[in-house]
Coordinates of C-alpha atoms in Angstrom, one line a residue:
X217 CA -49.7 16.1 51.3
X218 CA -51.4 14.6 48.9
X219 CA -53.2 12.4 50.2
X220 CA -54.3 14.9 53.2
X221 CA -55.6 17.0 49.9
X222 CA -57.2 14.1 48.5
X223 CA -59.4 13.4 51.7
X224 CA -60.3 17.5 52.0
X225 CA -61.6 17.5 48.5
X226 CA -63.8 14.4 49.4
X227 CA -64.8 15.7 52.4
X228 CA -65.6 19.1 50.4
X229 CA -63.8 20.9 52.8
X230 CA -61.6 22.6 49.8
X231 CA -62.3 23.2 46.2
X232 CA -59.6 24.0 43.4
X233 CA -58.8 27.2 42.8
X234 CA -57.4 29.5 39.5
X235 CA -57.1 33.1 40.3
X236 CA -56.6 33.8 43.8
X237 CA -55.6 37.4 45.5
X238 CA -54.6 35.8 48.8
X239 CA -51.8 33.0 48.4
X240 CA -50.7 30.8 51.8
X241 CA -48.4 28.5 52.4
X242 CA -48.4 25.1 53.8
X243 CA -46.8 23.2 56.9
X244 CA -47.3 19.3 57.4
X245 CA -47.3 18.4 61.3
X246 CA -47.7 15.2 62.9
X247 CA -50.8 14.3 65.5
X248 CA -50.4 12.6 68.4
X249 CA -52.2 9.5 66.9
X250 CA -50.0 9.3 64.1
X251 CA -52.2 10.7 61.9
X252 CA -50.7 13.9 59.7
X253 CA -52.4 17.5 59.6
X254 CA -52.0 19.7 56.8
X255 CA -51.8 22.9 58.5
X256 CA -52.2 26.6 56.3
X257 CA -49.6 29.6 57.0
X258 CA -52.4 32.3 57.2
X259 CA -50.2 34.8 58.7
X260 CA -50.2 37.7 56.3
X261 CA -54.6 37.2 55.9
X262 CA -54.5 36.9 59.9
X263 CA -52.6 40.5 60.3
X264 CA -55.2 41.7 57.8
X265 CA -58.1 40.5 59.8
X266 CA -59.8 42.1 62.7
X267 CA -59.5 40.6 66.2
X268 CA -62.7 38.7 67.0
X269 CA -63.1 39.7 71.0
X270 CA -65.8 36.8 71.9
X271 CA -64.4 35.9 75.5
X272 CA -63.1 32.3 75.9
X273 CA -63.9 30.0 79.4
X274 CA -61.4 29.9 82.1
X275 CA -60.0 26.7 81.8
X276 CA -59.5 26.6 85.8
X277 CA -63.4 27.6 86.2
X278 CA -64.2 25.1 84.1
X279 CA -62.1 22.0 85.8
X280 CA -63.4 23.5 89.0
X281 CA -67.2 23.3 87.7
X282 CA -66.8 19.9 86.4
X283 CA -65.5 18.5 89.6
X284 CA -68.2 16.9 92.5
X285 CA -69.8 15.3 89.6
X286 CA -70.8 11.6 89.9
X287 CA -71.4 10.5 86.5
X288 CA -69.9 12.2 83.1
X289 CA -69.0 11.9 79.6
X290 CA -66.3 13.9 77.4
X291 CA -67.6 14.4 74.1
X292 CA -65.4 15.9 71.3
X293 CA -66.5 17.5 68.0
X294 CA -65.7 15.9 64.3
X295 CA -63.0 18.1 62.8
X296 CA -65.0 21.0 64.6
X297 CA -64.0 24.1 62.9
X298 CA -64.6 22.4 59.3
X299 CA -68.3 22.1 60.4
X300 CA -68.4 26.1 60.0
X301 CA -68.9 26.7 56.1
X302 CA -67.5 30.3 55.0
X303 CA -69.0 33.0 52.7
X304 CA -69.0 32.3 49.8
X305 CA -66.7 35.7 49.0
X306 CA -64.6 35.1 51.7
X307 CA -63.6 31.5 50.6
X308 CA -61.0 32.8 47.8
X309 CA -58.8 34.7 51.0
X310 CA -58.0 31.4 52.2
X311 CA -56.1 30.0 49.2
X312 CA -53.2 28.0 49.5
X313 CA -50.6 26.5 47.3
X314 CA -50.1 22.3 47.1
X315 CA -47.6 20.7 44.6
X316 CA -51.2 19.5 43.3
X317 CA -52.3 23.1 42.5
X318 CA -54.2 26.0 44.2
X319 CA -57.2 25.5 46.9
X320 CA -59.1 27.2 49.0
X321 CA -61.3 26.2 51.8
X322 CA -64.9 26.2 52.2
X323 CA -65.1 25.6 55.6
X324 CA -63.3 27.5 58.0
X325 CA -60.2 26.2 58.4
X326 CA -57.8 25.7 62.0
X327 CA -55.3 28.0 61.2
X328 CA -57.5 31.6 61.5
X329 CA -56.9 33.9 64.0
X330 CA -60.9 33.9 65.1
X331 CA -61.5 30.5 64.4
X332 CA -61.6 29.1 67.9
X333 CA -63.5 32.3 69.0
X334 CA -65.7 32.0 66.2
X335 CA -66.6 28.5 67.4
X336 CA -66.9 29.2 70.7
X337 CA -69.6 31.5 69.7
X338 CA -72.0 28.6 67.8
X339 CA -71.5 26.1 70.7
X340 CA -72.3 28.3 73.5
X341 CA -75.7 29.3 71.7
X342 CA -76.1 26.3 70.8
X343 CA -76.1 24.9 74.1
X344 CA -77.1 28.0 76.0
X345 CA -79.7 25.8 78.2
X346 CA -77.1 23.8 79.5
X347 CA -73.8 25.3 79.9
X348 CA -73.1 25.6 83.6
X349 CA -76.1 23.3 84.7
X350 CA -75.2 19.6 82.8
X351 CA -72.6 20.9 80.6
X352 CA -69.2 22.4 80.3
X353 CA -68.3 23.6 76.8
X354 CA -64.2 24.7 76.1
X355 CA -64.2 25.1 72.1
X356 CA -64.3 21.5 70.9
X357 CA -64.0 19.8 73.8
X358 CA -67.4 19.1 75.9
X359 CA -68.1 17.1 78.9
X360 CA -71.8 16.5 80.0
X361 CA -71.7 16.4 84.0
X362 CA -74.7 14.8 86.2
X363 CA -74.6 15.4 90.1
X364 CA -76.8 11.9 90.3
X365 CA -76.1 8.6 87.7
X366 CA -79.7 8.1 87.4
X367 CA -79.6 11.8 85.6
X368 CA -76.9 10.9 83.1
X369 CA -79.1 9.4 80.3
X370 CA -81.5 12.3 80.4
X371 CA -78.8 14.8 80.3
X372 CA -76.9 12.7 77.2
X373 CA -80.4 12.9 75.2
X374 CA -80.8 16.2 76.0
X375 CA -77.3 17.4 74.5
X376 CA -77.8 14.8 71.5
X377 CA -80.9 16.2 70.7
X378 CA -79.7 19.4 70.4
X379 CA -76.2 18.3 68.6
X380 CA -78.9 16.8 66.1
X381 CA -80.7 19.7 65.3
X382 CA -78.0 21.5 64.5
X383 CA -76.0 18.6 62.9
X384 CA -73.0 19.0 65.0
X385 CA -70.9 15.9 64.4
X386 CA -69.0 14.0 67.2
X387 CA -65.4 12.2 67.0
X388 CA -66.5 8.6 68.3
X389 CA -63.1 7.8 68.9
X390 CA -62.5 10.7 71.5
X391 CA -65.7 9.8 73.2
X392 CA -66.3 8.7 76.7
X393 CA -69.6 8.0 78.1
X394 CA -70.7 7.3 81.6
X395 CA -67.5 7.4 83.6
X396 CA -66.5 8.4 87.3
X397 CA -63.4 10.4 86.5
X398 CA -61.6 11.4 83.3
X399 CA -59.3 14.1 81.4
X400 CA -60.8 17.5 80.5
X401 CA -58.2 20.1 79.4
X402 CA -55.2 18.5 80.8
X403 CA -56.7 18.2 84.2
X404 CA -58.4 14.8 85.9
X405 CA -61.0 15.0 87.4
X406 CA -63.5 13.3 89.8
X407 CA -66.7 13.1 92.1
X408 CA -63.7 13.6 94.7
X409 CA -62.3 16.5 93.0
X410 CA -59.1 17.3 90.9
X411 CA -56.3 14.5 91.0
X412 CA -53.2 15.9 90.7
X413 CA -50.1 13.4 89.4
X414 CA -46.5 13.7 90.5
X415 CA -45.0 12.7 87.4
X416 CA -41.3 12.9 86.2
X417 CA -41.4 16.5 84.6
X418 CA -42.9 17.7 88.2
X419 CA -39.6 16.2 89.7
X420 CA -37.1 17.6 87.0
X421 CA -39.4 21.1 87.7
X422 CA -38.6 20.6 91.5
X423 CA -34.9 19.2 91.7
X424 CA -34.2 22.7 89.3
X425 CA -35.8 24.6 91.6
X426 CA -33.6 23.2 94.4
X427 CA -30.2 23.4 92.6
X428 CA -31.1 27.2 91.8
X429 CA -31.6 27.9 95.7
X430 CA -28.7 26.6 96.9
X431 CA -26.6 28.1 94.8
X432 CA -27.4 31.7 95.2
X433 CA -25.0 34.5 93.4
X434 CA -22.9 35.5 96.2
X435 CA -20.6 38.6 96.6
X436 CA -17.1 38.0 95.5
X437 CA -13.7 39.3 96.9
X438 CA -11.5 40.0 94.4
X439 CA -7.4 40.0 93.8
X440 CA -5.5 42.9 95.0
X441 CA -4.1 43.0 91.0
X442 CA -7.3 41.6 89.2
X443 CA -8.6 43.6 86.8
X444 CA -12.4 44.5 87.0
X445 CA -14.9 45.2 85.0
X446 CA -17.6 48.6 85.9
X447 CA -21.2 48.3 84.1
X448 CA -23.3 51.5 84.2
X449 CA -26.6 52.3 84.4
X450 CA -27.9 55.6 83.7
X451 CA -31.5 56.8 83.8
X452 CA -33.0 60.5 84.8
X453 CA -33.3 59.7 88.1
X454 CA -30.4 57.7 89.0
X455 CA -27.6 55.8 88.3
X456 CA -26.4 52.4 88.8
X457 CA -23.5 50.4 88.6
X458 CA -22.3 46.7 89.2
X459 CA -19.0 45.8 89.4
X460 CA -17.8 43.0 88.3
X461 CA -15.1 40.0 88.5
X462 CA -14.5 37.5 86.3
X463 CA -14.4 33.7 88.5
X464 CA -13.6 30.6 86.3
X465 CA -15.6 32.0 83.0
X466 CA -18.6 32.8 85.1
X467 CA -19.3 37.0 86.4
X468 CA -19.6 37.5 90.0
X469 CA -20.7 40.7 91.4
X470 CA -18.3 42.3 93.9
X471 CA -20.1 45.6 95.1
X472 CA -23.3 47.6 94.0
X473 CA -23.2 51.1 93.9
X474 CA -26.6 53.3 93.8
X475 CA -26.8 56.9 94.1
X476 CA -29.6 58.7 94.0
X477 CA -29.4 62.5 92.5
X478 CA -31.3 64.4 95.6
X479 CA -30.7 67.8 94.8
X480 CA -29.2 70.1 92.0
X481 CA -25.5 70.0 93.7
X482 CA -25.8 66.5 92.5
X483 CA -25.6 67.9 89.0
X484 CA -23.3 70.2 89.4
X485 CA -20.6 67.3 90.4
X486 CA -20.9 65.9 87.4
X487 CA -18.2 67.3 85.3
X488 CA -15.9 67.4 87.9
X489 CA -16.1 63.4 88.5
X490 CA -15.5 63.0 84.5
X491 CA -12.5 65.2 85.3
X492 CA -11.2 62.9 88.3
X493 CA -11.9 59.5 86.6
X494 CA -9.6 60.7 83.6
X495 CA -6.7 60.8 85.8
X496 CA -7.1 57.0 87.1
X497 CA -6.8 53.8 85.2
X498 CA -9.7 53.2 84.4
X499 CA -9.8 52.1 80.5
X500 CA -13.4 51.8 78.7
X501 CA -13.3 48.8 76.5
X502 CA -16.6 47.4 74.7
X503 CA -17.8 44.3 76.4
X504 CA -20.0 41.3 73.9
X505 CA -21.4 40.1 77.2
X506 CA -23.7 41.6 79.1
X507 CA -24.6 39.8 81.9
X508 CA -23.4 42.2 84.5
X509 CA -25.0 44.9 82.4
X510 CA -28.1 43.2 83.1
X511 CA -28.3 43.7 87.0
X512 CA -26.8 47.1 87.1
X513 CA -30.0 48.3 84.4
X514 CA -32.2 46.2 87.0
X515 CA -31.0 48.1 90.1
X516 CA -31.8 51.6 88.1
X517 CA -34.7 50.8 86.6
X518 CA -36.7 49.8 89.9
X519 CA -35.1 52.5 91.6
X520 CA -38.0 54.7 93.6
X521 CA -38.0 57.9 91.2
X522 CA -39.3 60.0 94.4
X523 CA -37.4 63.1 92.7
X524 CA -38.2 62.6 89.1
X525 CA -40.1 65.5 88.6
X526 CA -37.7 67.8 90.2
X527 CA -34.7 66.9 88.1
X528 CA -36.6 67.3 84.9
X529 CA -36.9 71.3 86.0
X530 CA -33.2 71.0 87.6
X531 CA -32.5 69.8 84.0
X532 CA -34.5 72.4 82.5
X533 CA -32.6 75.2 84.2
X534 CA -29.1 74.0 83.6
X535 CA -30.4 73.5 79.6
X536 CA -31.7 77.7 79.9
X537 CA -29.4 79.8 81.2
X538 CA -30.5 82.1 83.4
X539 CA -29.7 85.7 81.4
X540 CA -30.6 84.3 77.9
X541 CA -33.6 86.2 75.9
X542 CA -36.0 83.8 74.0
X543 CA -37.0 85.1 70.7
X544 CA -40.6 83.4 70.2
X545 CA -41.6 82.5 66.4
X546 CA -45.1 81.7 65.3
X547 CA -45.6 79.9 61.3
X548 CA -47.6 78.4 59.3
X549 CA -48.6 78.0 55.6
X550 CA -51.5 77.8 53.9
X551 CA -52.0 76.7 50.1
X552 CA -55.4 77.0 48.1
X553 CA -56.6 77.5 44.5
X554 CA -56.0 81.1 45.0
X555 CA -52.7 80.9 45.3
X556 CA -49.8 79.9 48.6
X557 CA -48.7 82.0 51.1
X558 CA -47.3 82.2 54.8
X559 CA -47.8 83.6 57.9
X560 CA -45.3 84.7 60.2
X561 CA -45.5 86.2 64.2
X562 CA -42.4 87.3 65.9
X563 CA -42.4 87.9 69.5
X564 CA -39.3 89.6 70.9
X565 CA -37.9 89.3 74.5
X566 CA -39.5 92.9 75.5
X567 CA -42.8 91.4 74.0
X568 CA -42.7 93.4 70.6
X569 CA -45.1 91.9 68.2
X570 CA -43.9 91.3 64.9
X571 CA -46.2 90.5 62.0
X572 CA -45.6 89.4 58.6
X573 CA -47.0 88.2 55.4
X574 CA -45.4 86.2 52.6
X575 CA -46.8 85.7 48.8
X576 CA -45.2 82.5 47.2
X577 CA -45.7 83.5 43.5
X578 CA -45.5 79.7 43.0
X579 CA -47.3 76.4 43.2
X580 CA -46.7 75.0 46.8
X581 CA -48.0 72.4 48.9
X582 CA -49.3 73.3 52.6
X583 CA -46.0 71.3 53.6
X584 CA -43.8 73.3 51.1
X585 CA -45.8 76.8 53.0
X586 CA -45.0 75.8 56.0
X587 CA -41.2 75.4 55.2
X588 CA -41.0 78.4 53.5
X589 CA -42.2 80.0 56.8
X590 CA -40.1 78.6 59.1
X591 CA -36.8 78.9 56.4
X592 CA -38.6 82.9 56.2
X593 CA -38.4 83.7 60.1
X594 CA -35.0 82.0 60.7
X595 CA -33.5 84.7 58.1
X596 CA -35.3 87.6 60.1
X597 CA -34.6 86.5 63.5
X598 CA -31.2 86.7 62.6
X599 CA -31.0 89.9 60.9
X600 CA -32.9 91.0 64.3
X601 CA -30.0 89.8 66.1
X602 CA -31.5 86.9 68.1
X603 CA -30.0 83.8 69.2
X604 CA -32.1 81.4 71.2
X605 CA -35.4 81.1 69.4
X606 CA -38.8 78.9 70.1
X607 CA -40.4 77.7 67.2
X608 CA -44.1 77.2 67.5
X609 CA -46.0 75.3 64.5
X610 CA -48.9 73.5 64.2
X611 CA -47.6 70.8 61.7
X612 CA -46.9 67.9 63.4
X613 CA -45.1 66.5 60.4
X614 CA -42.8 69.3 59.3
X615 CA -42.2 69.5 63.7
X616 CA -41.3 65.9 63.9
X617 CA -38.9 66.3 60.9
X618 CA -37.1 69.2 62.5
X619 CA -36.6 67.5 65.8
X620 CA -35.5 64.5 64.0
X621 CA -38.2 62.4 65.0
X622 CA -39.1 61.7 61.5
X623 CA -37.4 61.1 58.0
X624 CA -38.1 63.4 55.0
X625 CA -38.6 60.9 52.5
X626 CA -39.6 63.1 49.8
X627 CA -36.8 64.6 47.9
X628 CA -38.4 68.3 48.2
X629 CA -39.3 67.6 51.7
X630 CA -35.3 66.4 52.5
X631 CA -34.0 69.6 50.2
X632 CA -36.6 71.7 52.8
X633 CA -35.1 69.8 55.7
X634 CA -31.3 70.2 55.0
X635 CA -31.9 73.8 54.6
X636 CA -33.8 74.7 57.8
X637 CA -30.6 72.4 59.4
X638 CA -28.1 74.8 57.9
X639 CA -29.8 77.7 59.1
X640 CA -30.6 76.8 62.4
X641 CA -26.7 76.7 62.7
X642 CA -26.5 80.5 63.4
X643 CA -28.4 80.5 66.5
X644 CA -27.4 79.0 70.1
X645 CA -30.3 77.5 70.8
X646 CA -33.3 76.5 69.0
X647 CA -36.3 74.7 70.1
X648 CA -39.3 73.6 67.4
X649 CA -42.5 72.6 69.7
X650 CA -45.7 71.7 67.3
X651 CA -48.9 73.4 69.0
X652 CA -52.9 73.0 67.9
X653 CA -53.8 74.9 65.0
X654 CA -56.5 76.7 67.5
X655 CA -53.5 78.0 69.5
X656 CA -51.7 79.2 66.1
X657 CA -55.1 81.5 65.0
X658 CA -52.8 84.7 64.5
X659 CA -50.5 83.5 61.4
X660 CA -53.2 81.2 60.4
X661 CA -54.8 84.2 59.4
X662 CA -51.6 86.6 58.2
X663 CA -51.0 82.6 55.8
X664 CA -54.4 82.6 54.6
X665 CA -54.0 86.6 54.0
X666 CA -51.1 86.5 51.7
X667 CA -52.5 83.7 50.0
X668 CA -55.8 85.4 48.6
X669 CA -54.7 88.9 48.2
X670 CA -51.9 90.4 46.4
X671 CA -48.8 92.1 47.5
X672 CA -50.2 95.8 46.3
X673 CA -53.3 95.4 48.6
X674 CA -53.8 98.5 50.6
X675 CA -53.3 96.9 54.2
X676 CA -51.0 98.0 56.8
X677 CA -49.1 94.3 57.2
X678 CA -46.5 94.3 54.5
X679 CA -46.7 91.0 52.3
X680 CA -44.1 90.7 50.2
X681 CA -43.7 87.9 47.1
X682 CA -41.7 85.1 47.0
X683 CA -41.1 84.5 43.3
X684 CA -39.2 81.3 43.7
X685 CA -38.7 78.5 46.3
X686 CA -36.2 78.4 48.7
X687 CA -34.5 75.1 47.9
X688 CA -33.5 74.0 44.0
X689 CA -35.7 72.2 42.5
X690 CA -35.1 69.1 40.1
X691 CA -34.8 69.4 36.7
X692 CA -37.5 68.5 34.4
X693 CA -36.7 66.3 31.6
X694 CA -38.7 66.1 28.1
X695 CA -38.4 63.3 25.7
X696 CA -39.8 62.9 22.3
X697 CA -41.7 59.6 22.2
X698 CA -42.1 58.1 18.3
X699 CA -45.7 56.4 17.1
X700 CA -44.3 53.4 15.1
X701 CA -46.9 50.7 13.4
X702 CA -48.8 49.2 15.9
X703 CA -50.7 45.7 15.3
X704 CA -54.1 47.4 16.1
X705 CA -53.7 49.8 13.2
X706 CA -55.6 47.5 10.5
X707 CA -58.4 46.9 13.1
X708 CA -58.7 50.8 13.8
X709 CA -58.9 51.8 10.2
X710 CA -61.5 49.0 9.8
X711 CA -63.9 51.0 12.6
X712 CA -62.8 54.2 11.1
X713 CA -62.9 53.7 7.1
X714 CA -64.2 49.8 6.6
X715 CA -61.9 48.8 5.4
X716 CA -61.1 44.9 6.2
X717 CA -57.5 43.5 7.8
X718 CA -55.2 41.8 5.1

């Protein structure tokens, strides 16, 4: 590490660093020429940074372009992304900590999400002229191809010329000039084409792939006494299940079982199977593995959901019955500097249109409105007599917290929320749907209404006033606080009288 940091600071790659608002740590990894890399954590700053989208090559376009060529040379750049310097505002971001101290870059360092993108955006203007005619160009690593060896040399001053004039510096060591075949990005390649190299990971890939096809999961018969083990699938279009044997530690499947739900009888079977099962032996245990579980969710997940949309209204139906009557509700709240109020629209079964304004005489937030409303209607509906209501509000929030889709994490809002719960336990059915506030115009306006004018306006919608909120609210708590001697007393009387410090 040390010595890593030694070599950056002659380099002046890094500069020491005292006050830094971004702090990274750091990993030391070995190179494949035994060389060590000091590598920077920049996870949190990489989350933080947008996604550069500069497209990188296709590496097999690019082995496929470099191939047919007679003569070529694989060039590689200098510590390439260190030849990028960084803004000058930017640099204290990349901060890191060393047992030395604090430093942060000046060049762009490896470790950046958009580093390689960024580079590949300087070389391929760079070398604009040539990419795709005597060059090839992935990031760092370049290769300068030449269809005649007579062209080479023109085609190597050509690309030095350029690297000079924009003092791009090579690694001399990773060089290869001149040569008939070579390694570009993992591939060899030739004037004859790509070589490809049966090596000994290609015959450990291959003898797997053997072993796995000969020994294929078979069906198993199972004991007349054995006990077996059921795994279930369940989704809304089918069902699934796998059963299972257990065969010298290892789970073989014995039978698969997949019906499909074609029609609403199929529904209507359902209760009456839970009633047959309960009278075999069949025992439900919890199982830690899951392998079995695995192919039974496989089989219901893939299976054709050709009736999908039917059983969601079959579902629908069973959920409604037929003779119930739907109350409809309509609320929302509005809060200003005039005041806070809600607005309320009851619809009945026999489409009776019930209107209502409420005056909070106290200071409430649009949120707090908008549970007053809906704590408001669920008191009338049921001194109207209704039990299945629909709820329609145009607050996504205080929707999502209803349906339990959300937390309340505010104390108020969680007081506000375990209240509406308790009251929603005197009705059979309740459904909250959020809508757009240019579908919920009507109590938008009765809100707004009883939030500017009072309750002895002459109007014919009776607004009545809320003097306090539904829900207790916490208790306020006032503590003296004493002044004592402070050690900036001598130096305020000096400003104020003159009067100089002891």
């Amino acid at each position: 590490m040390q010595k890593e940091v030694e070599r950056l600071l002659q380099a002046g790659a890094i500069r020491e660093l005292h006050y830094s608002t971004w702090l990274s740590n750091t990993v030391v990894m070995k190179k494949k020429n035994g060389k060590w890399r000091v590598c920077v954590d920049f996870t949190n700053l990489n989350q933080a940074c947008p996604k550069d989208s500069f497209p990188l090559p296709k590496i097999d376009q690019l082995v496929d372009a470099t191939t047919r060529h007679n003569r070529m040379s694989f060039l590689d750049a200098f510590q390439g992304y260190h030849q990028i310097a960084l803004s000058t505002e930017d640099r204290e971001k990349t901060a890191f900590i060393t047992p030395l101290g604090i430093y942060c870059y000046k060049v762009m360092p490896f470790s950046l999400k958009n580093a390689g993108a960024t580079y590949q955006r300087m070389v391929t203007k760079m070398f604009k002229d040539q990419i795709g005619r005597t060059m090839e160009i992935y990031i760092d690593d370049m290769v300068v191809k030449s269809k005649l060896s007579q062209n080479h040399l023109e085609d190597l001053m050509e690309t030095f010329r350029t690297l000079r004039l924009h003092k791009l510096r090579l690694n001399a060591s990773k060089c290869v000039f001149r040569v008939s075949f070579g390694k570009f990005l993992g591939f060899m390649v030739s004037h004859r084409g790509t070589t490809f190299k049966w090596d000994d990971s290609c015959v450990a890939a291959f003898e797997d792939l053997k072993r796995y096809l000969s020994s294929p999961l078979l069906l198993s018969n199972p004991a007349p006494v054995e006990p077996l083990i059921l795994y279930l699938a369940v989704f809304e279009w089918a069902v699934s299940a796998i059963l299972i044997r257990i065969k010298d530690t290892v789970q073989c499947p014995i039978i698969r079982c997949k019906p499909c739900f074609k029609s609403s009888t199929s529904l209507a079977w359902i209760s009456k199977w839970g009633a047959k099962i309960g009278a075999l032996d069949v025992k439900y245990l919890p199982k830690t593995a899951i392998k079995g579980q695995v192919l039974a969710d496989f089989v219901a997940e893939f299976t054709p959901a050709l009736e999908h949309k039917e059983l969601n209204a079959i579902a629908f139906q069973e959920d409604s019955p037929e003779n119930s009557e739907w109350w409809k509700i309509h609320t929302d709240g509005a809060s200003n500097a005039k005041g806070s109020g809600t607005g309320v629209v009851i619809i009945t079964p026999d489409e009776t249109v019930i209107e209502q304004s409420i005056q909070l005489d106290f200071k409430a937030s649009n949120n707090k409105a908008e549970y007053e409303a809906v704590l408001a209607r669920l008191n009338s509906a049921k001194t109207l007599g209704a039990k299945n209501l629909i709820i329609h509000c145009d607050s996504l929030l205080i929707a999502s917290q209803i349906n339990g889709e959300n937390m309340a994490r505010d104390e108020c809002m969680a007081a506000y929320l375990l209240k509406v719960q308790q009251n929603m336990t005197n009705f059979n059915t309740i459904r909250v749907e959020q809508i757009g506030r240019n579908l919920n115009n009507h109590v938008d306006a009765l809100a707004t209404l009883a939030s500017v004018l009072s309750a002895d306006s002459k109007w014919f919608i009776p607004i009545k006033t809320l003097a306090a909120p539904s829900i207790a609210l916490p208790t306020c708590h006032i503590y003296t606080i004493t002044v004592g001697p402070c050690w900036m007393d001598p130096y305020v009387l000096y400003l104020k009288e003159g009067i100089l410090p002891e």
